[in-house]
PDB file of C-alpha atoms in Angstrom:
ATOM      1  CA  UNK A  25      24.567  -1.206  14.348  1.00 74.00           C
ATOM      2  CA  UNK A  26      22.054   1.185  13.549  1.00 80.00           C
ATOM      3  CA  UNK A  27      18.375   1.347  14.427  1.00 87.00           C
ATOM      4  CA  UNK A  28      15.419   3.528  14.333  1.00 91.00           C
ATOM      5  CA  UNK A  29      12.336   3.536  16.576  1.00 93.00           C
ATOM      6  CA  UNK A  30       9.152   5.497  16.131  1.00 95.00           C
ATOM      7  CA  UNK A  31       6.887   6.010  19.149  1.00 92.00           C
ATOM      8  CA  UNK A  32       3.328   5.331  18.297  1.00 91.00           C
ATOM      9  CA  UNK A  33       2.254   3.401  15.379  1.00 92.00           C
ATOM     10  CA  UNK A  34      -0.837   5.521  15.089  1.00 96.00           C
ATOM     11  CA  UNK A  35      -1.317   9.207  15.810  1.00 97.00           C
ATOM     12  CA  UNK A  36      -4.522  11.259  15.633  1.00 97.00           C
ATOM     13  CA  UNK A  37      -4.784  14.964  15.640  1.00 97.00           C
ATOM     14  CA  UNK A  38      -7.502  17.328  14.897  1.00 97.00           C
ATOM     15  CA  UNK A  39      -7.309  19.568  11.851  1.00 97.00           C
ATOM     16  CA  UNK A  40      -5.432  22.796  12.711  1.00 97.00           C
ATOM     17  CA  UNK A  41      -3.540  21.109  15.729  1.00 98.00           C
ATOM     18  CA  UNK A  42       0.158  20.382  16.082  1.00 98.00           C
ATOM     19  CA  UNK A  43       1.468  17.471  14.614  1.00 98.00           C
ATOM     20  CA  UNK A  44       4.305  15.704  16.481  1.00 98.00           C
ATOM     21  CA  UNK A  45       5.791  12.534  15.291  1.00 98.00           C
ATOM     22  CA  UNK A  46       8.722  10.798  17.122  1.00 97.00           C
ATOM     23  CA  UNK A  47      11.814   9.272  16.010  1.00 96.00           C
ATOM     24  CA  UNK A  48      14.661   8.142  17.984  1.00 96.00           C
ATOM     25  CA  UNK A  49      17.881   6.388  16.323  1.00 93.00           C
ATOM     26  CA  UNK A  50      21.103   4.740  17.346  1.00 88.00           C
ATOM     27  CA  UNK A  51      24.043   4.985  15.110  1.00 80.00           C
ATOM     28  CA  UNK A  52      27.701   3.968  15.635  1.00 73.00           C
ATOM     29  CA  UNK A  53      28.737   6.704  13.041  1.00 72.00           C
ATOM     30  CA  UNK A  54      27.572  10.321  12.608  1.00 74.00           C
ATOM     31  CA  UNK A  55      24.066   9.776  11.115  1.00 82.00           C
ATOM     32  CA  UNK A  56      22.073  11.094   8.341  1.00 88.00           C
ATOM     33  CA  UNK A  57      18.448  11.246   9.122  1.00 92.00           C
ATOM     34  CA  UNK A  58      15.379  11.245   6.791  1.00 94.00           C
ATOM     35  CA  UNK A  59      11.685  11.531   7.019  1.00 97.00           C
ATOM     36  CA  UNK A  60       9.634  10.005   4.282  1.00 97.00           C
ATOM     37  CA  UNK A  61       5.812  10.295   3.645  1.00 97.00           C
ATOM     38  CA  UNK A  62       3.702   7.545   1.960  1.00 95.00           C
ATOM     39  CA  UNK A  63       0.138   8.524   0.746  1.00 94.00           C
ATOM     40  CA  UNK A  64      -2.308   5.519   0.347  1.00 90.00           C
ATOM     41  CA  UNK A  65      -1.218   3.178  -2.380  1.00 86.00           C
ATOM     42  CA  UNK A  66       1.775   5.162  -3.383  1.00 90.00           C
ATOM     43  CA  UNK A  67       5.493   4.872  -2.886  1.00 91.00           C
ATOM     44  CA  UNK A  68       7.624   6.761  -0.325  1.00 94.00           C
ATOM     45  CA  UNK A  69       8.750  10.452  -1.043  1.00 94.00           C
ATOM     46  CA  UNK A  70      11.425  12.359   0.870  1.00 94.00           C
ATOM     47  CA  UNK A  71       9.853  14.998   3.205  1.00 96.00           C
ATOM     48  CA  UNK A  72      13.199  16.401   4.697  1.00 94.00           C
ATOM     49  CA  UNK A  73      16.721  15.157   5.477  1.00 91.00           C
ATOM     50  CA  UNK A  74      19.431  16.012   7.981  1.00 90.00           C
ATOM     51  CA  UNK A  75      23.002  15.869   6.626  1.00 83.00           C
ATOM     52  CA  UNK A  76      25.040  17.575   9.429  1.00 77.00           C
ATOM     53  CA  UNK A  77      24.381  21.139   8.453  1.00 75.00           C
ATOM     54  CA  UNK A  78      21.643  23.022  10.375  1.00 83.00           C
ATOM     55  CA  UNK A  79      20.075  21.054  13.171  1.00 88.00           C
ATOM     56  CA  UNK A  80      16.655  22.312  12.353  1.00 94.00           C
ATOM     57  CA  UNK A  81      15.523  21.154   8.968  1.00 94.00           C
ATOM     58  CA  UNK A  82      12.643  22.452   6.840  1.00 95.00           C
ATOM     59  CA  UNK A  83      10.869  20.189   4.607  1.00 94.00           C
ATOM     60  CA  UNK A  84       7.948  20.280   2.136  1.00 93.00           C
ATOM     61  CA  UNK A  85       4.443  21.117   3.051  1.00 93.00           C
ATOM     62  CA  UNK A  86       5.275  22.856   6.157  1.00 96.00           C
ATOM     63  CA  UNK A  87       7.038  20.077   7.932  1.00 97.00           C
ATOM     64  CA  UNK A  88      10.330  20.372   9.987  1.00 97.00           C
ATOM     65  CA  UNK A  89      12.355  18.367  12.124  1.00 97.00           C
ATOM     66  CA  UNK A  90      15.191  19.117  14.557  1.00 94.00           C
ATOM     67  CA  UNK A  91      18.161  16.913  15.154  1.00 93.00           C
ATOM     68  CA  UNK A  92      19.067  16.530  18.923  1.00 93.00           C
ATOM     69  CA  UNK A  93      22.387  14.702  19.305  1.00 89.00           C
ATOM     70  CA  UNK A  94      21.958  14.574  23.221  1.00 90.00           C
ATOM     71  CA  UNK A  95      18.625  12.913  22.783  1.00 92.00           C
ATOM     72  CA  UNK A  96      19.202  10.846  19.728  1.00 93.00           C
ATOM     73  CA  UNK A  97      16.181  12.231  18.418  1.00 95.00           C
ATOM     74  CA  UNK A  98      14.903  13.599  15.095  1.00 96.00           C
ATOM     75  CA  UNK A  99      11.170  14.324  15.804  1.00 97.00           C
ATOM     76  CA  UNK A 100       8.864  15.644  13.004  1.00 98.00           C
ATOM     77  CA  UNK A 101       6.421  18.562  13.624  1.00 98.00           C
ATOM     78  CA  UNK A 102       3.984  20.659  11.741  1.00 98.00           C
ATOM     79  CA  UNK A 103       2.296  23.662  13.519  1.00 97.00           C
ATOM     80  CA  UNK A 104      -1.130  23.088  12.044  1.00 97.00           C
ATOM     81  CA  UNK A 105      -2.429  19.797  10.563  1.00 97.00           C
ATOM     82  CA  UNK A 106      -4.214  19.730   7.293  1.00 97.00           C
ATOM     83  CA  UNK A 107      -6.594  16.906   6.094  1.00 96.00           C
ATOM     84  CA  UNK A 108      -4.073  16.104   3.288  1.00 96.00           C
ATOM     85  CA  UNK A 109      -1.401  15.265   5.767  1.00 97.00           C
ATOM     86  CA  UNK A 110      -3.164  11.998   6.554  1.00 97.00           C
ATOM     87  CA  UNK A 111      -0.528   9.300   5.513  1.00 97.00           C
ATOM     88  CA  UNK A 112       2.182   6.995   6.861  1.00 96.00           C
ATOM     89  CA  UNK A 113       5.398   8.512   7.997  1.00 97.00           C
ATOM     90  CA  UNK A 114       8.816   6.798   8.223  1.00 96.00           C
ATOM     91  CA  UNK A 115      11.958   7.819   9.836  1.00 95.00           C
ATOM     92  CA  UNK A 116      15.214   6.548   8.378  1.00 93.00           C
ATOM     93  CA  UNK A 117      18.889   6.585   9.330  1.00 90.00           C
ATOM     94  CA  UNK A 118      21.963   6.045   7.029  1.00 85.00           C
ATOM     95  CA  UNK A 119      25.465   5.587   7.964  1.00 74.00           C
ATOM     96  CA  UNK A 120      28.563   4.720   6.058  1.00 73.00           C
ATOM     97  CA  UNK A 121      27.358   2.462   3.266  1.00 75.00           C
ATOM     98  CA  UNK A 122      24.211   2.134   1.274  1.00 72.00           C
ATOM     99  CA  UNK A 123      23.130  -1.190   2.736  1.00 72.00           C
ATOM    100  CA  UNK A 124      22.929   0.303   6.157  1.00 75.00           C
ATOM    101  CA  UNK A 125      19.964   2.520   5.365  1.00 84.00           C
ATOM    102  CA  UNK A 126      17.494   1.526   8.110  1.00 88.00           C
ATOM    103  CA  UNK A 127      13.840   2.390   8.243  1.00 91.00           C
ATOM    104  CA  UNK A 128      11.644   2.697  11.221  1.00 91.00           C
ATOM    105  CA  UNK A 129       8.302   0.784  11.509  1.00 91.00           C
ATOM    106  CA  UNK A 130       6.189   3.918  10.428  1.00 93.00           C
ATOM    107  CA  UNK A 131       3.670   6.000  12.068  1.00 95.00           C
ATOM    108  CA  UNK A 132       0.188   6.498  10.533  1.00 96.00           C
ATOM    109  CA  UNK A 133      -1.119   9.896  10.899  1.00 97.00           C
ATOM    110  CA  UNK A 134      -4.835  10.557  11.010  1.00 97.00           C
ATOM    111  CA  UNK A 135      -6.367  13.964  10.781  1.00 97.00           C
ATOM    112  CA  UNK A 136      -9.917  14.627  12.219  1.00 97.00           C
ATOM    113  CA  UNK A 137     -11.923  17.228  10.832  1.00 95.00           C
TER     114      UNK A 137
ATOM    115  CA  UNK B 390      12.030  12.211 -16.076  1.00 77.00           C
ATOM    116  CA  UNK B 391       9.765   9.330 -15.149  1.00 84.00           C
ATOM    117  CA  UNK B 392      11.986   8.629 -12.044  1.00 94.00           C
ATOM    118  CA  UNK B 393      11.655   5.139 -10.844  1.00 96.00           C
ATOM    119  CA  UNK B 394       9.064   2.799 -12.580  1.00 97.00           C
ATOM    120  CA  UNK B 395       7.794  -0.531 -11.577  1.00 97.00           C
ATOM    121  CA  UNK B 396       5.780  -3.086 -13.278  1.00 97.00           C
ATOM    122  CA  UNK B 397       3.318  -4.740 -12.597  1.00 97.00           C
ATOM    123  CA  UNK B 398       1.221  -2.762 -10.066  1.00 96.00           C
ATOM    124  CA  UNK B 399      -0.683  -5.781  -8.951  1.00 96.00           C
ATOM    125  CA  UNK B 400       0.033  -9.476  -9.152  1.00 96.00           C
ATOM    126  CA  UNK B 401      -1.479 -12.667  -8.067  1.00 97.00           C
ATOM    127  CA  UNK B 402       0.577 -15.959  -8.027  1.00 97.00           C
ATOM    128  CA  UNK B 403      -0.118 -19.437  -7.009  1.00 97.00           C
ATOM    129  CA  UNK B 404       2.340 -21.281  -4.628  1.00 98.00           C
ATOM    130  CA  UNK B 405       5.350 -22.493  -6.408  1.00 97.00           C
ATOM    131  CA  UNK B 406       5.044 -20.204  -9.526  1.00 97.00           C
ATOM    132  CA  UNK B 407       7.963 -17.821 -10.587  1.00 96.00           C
ATOM    133  CA  UNK B 408       7.870 -14.416 -11.624  1.00 96.00           C
ATOM    134  CA  UNK B 409       9.912 -11.179 -12.283  1.00 98.00           C
ATOM    135  CA  UNK B 410       9.061  -7.709 -10.904  1.00 98.00           C
ATOM    136  CA  UNK B 411      10.549  -5.050 -13.111  1.00 98.00           C
ATOM    137  CA  UNK B 412      12.201  -1.939 -12.000  1.00 98.00           C
ATOM    138  CA  UNK B 413      13.915   0.977 -14.112  1.00 98.00           C
ATOM    139  CA  UNK B 414      15.256   4.452 -13.321  1.00 97.00           C
ATOM    140  CA  UNK B 415      16.103   7.085 -15.611  1.00 96.00           C
ATOM    141  CA  UNK B 416      18.184   9.196 -13.181  1.00 94.00           C
ATOM    142  CA  UNK B 417      21.561   7.470 -13.812  1.00 93.00           C
ATOM    143  CA  UNK B 418      21.702   6.694 -10.176  1.00 93.00           C
ATOM    144  CA  UNK B 419      24.432   4.112  -9.324  1.00 92.00           C
ATOM    145  CA  UNK B 420      22.592   2.575  -6.157  1.00 93.00           C
ATOM    146  CA  UNK B 421      19.319   0.489  -6.433  1.00 95.00           C
ATOM    147  CA  UNK B 422      17.650  -1.640  -4.017  1.00 96.00           C
ATOM    148  CA  UNK B 423      14.464  -3.710  -3.333  1.00 97.00           C
ATOM    149  CA  UNK B 424      12.362  -3.455  -0.304  1.00 96.00           C
ATOM    150  CA  UNK B 425       9.391  -5.267   1.040  1.00 96.00           C
ATOM    151  CA  UNK B 426       6.785  -3.510   3.089  1.00 94.00           C
ATOM    152  CA  UNK B 427       4.715  -5.543   5.589  1.00 92.00           C
ATOM    153  CA  UNK B 428       2.412  -3.999   8.229  1.00 84.00           C
ATOM    154  CA  UNK B 429       4.158  -2.858  11.445  1.00 78.00           C
ATOM    155  CA  UNK B 430       7.626  -3.866  10.035  1.00 81.00           C
ATOM    156  CA  UNK B 431       8.578  -0.769   8.022  1.00 85.00           C
ATOM    157  CA  UNK B 432      10.741  -1.504   5.061  1.00 91.00           C
ATOM    158  CA  UNK B 433      13.088  -4.400   4.908  1.00 93.00           C
ATOM    159  CA  UNK B 434      15.942  -4.697   2.471  1.00 93.00           C
ATOM    160  CA  UNK B 435      15.850  -7.561   0.069  1.00 96.00           C
ATOM    161  CA  UNK B 436      18.719  -7.008  -2.254  1.00 96.00           C
ATOM    162  CA  UNK B 437      20.756  -4.039  -3.544  1.00 95.00           C
ATOM    163  CA  UNK B 438      23.252  -3.041  -5.996  1.00 95.00           C
ATOM    164  CA  UNK B 439      26.046  -0.333  -5.875  1.00 92.00           C
ATOM    165  CA  UNK B 440      26.503  -0.293  -9.612  1.00 92.00           C
ATOM    166  CA  UNK B 441      26.006  -2.202 -12.752  1.00 93.00           C
ATOM    167  CA  UNK B 442      27.239  -5.936 -12.397  1.00 94.00           C
ATOM    168  CA  UNK B 443      27.388  -5.641  -8.568  1.00 95.00           C
ATOM    169  CA  UNK B 444      24.584  -6.916  -6.288  1.00 96.00           C
ATOM    170  CA  UNK B 445      24.434  -8.023  -2.776  1.00 94.00           C
ATOM    171  CA  UNK B 446      22.142  -9.482  -0.153  1.00 95.00           C
ATOM    172  CA  UNK B 447      20.047  -7.352   2.383  1.00 93.00           C
ATOM    173  CA  UNK B 448      18.127  -8.241   5.437  1.00 91.00           C
ATOM    174  CA  UNK B 449      15.718 -10.814   3.839  1.00 95.00           C
ATOM    175  CA  UNK B 450      17.161 -12.249   0.548  1.00 96.00           C
ATOM    176  CA  UNK B 451      15.759 -15.828   0.871  1.00 96.00           C
ATOM    177  CA  UNK B 452      13.399 -16.765  -2.188  1.00 96.00           C
ATOM    178  CA  UNK B 453      14.625 -13.932  -4.291  1.00 97.00           C
ATOM    179  CA  UNK B 454      17.203 -13.112  -6.850  1.00 97.00           C
ATOM    180  CA  UNK B 455      18.403 -10.043  -8.497  1.00 97.00           C
ATOM    181  CA  UNK B 456      20.662  -8.967 -11.391  1.00 96.00           C
ATOM    182  CA  UNK B 457      21.907  -5.518 -12.657  1.00 97.00           C
ATOM    183  CA  UNK B 458      23.173  -5.758 -16.239  1.00 96.00           C
ATOM    184  CA  UNK B 459      22.613  -1.967 -16.911  1.00 96.00           C
ATOM    185  CA  UNK B 460      22.417   1.089 -14.747  1.00 96.00           C
ATOM    186  CA  UNK B 461      18.834   1.678 -15.328  1.00 97.00           C
ATOM    187  CA  UNK B 462      17.312  -1.800 -14.752  1.00 97.00           C
ATOM    188  CA  UNK B 463      17.154  -4.043 -11.414  1.00 98.00           C
ATOM    189  CA  UNK B 464      14.800  -6.886 -11.777  1.00 98.00           C
ATOM    190  CA  UNK B 465      13.613  -8.946  -8.874  1.00 98.00           C
ATOM    191  CA  UNK B 466      12.995 -12.407  -9.386  1.00 98.00           C
ATOM    192  CA  UNK B 467      10.845 -14.697  -7.199  1.00 96.00           C
ATOM    193  CA  UNK B 468      12.047 -18.362  -7.629  1.00 92.00           C
ATOM    194  CA  UNK B 469       9.296 -20.250  -6.293  1.00 96.00           C
ATOM    195  CA  UNK B 470       6.623 -18.183  -4.648  1.00 96.00           C
ATOM    196  CA  UNK B 471       5.353 -18.811  -1.164  1.00 97.00           C
ATOM    197  CA  UNK B 472       2.431 -17.279   0.928  1.00 97.00           C
ATOM    198  CA  UNK B 473       5.091 -15.486   3.108  1.00 96.00           C
ATOM    199  CA  UNK B 474       6.078 -13.461   0.213  1.00 97.00           C
ATOM    200  CA  UNK B 475       2.691 -11.738   0.019  1.00 97.00           C
ATOM    201  CA  UNK B 476       3.708  -8.158   0.427  1.00 97.00           C
ATOM    202  CA  UNK B 477       4.166  -4.760  -1.273  1.00 96.00           C
ATOM    203  CA  UNK B 478       7.420  -4.445  -3.130  1.00 98.00           C
ATOM    204  CA  UNK B 479       9.264  -1.107  -3.642  1.00 97.00           C
ATOM    205  CA  UNK B 480      12.133  -0.553  -5.816  1.00 97.00           C
ATOM    206  CA  UNK B 481      14.475   2.531  -4.892  1.00 96.00           C
ATOM    207  CA  UNK B 482      17.350   4.355  -6.297  1.00 95.00           C
ATOM    208  CA  UNK B 483      19.889   6.575  -4.806  1.00 92.00           C
ATOM    209  CA  UNK B 484      23.284   8.411  -5.492  1.00 85.00           C
ATOM    210  CA  UNK B 485      26.171   9.139  -3.359  1.00 75.00           C
ATOM    211  CA  UNK B 486      26.102  12.967  -3.541  1.00 69.00           C
ATOM    212  CA  UNK B 487      27.251  13.325   0.122  1.00 66.00           C
ATOM    213  CA  UNK B 488      28.900  10.224   1.563  1.00 62.00           C
ATOM    214  CA  UNK B 489      26.650   8.263   3.743  1.00 64.00           C
ATOM    215  CA  UNK B 490      23.684  10.485   2.886  1.00 72.00           C
ATOM    216  CA  UNK B 491      21.782   7.939   0.664  1.00 81.00           C
ATOM    217  CA  UNK B 492      18.388   9.822  -0.216  1.00 87.00           C
ATOM    218  CA  UNK B 493      16.131   7.221  -1.801  1.00 91.00           C
ATOM    219  CA  UNK B 494      13.849   7.700  -4.540  1.00 94.00           C
ATOM    220  CA  UNK B 495      10.958   5.252  -4.589  1.00 95.00           C
ATOM    221  CA  UNK B 496       8.792   3.641  -7.178  1.00 96.00           C
ATOM    222  CA  UNK B 497       5.151   3.221  -6.779  1.00 95.00           C
ATOM    223  CA  UNK B 498       5.227  -0.253  -5.626  1.00 96.00           C
ATOM    224  CA  UNK B 499       3.953  -3.811  -6.577  1.00 97.00           C
ATOM    225  CA  UNK B 500       1.358  -5.439  -4.602  1.00 96.00           C
ATOM    226  CA  UNK B 501       1.941  -9.280  -4.731  1.00 97.00           C
ATOM    227  CA  UNK B 502      -0.420 -11.821  -3.304  1.00 97.00           C
ATOM    228  CA  UNK B 503       0.515 -15.493  -3.232  1.00 97.00           C
ATOM    229  CA  UNK B 504      -2.316 -18.074  -2.749  1.00 97.00           C
TER     230      UNK B 504
END
């Protein structure tokens, strides 16, 4: 069975500081991993995805994530936070069938001016 | 492309009422799903479809029905609304470009309150 955990339901960073949002997964098959962002009162949109090519994945808005199989992690980072990054972030894992897409509980990111 | 559209954006129901949440996509995606989002619980899969005429239950299907008569449309029906169904509902579509890599495209959501 697959699962996703996100450490920290809420993270606050200062504007210009490093953003680090943590995601750990478990999967019985080689995983595909995703990060989605949800701005207030909107649907989710894809930030980036890992599909077994490069382990360091670059996404939109300056975000990137590194797949570490030994640590079963897929943490999301951004070198310098911007006020517009304030949103909810969801990590997701998919395996070998559509109904096996699992979302983590989400991390709410606040950016302090 | 409009992507994934959902109507209505907001809805208030009384306990016991029924209603249908509409979802449509114009990307010719074969896969569609309905999720509910509740605080601290992420997204939970209600029902999903892997093609026109094919639907199946997800993690939390009780109290909901779906049908998929066309590739484009995937309505969600609440049979007899209960306060526990107060939530934000998202419709999503996907395709199998790379086996297992189901990138989801989400609609804007429907905020439902059951009193």
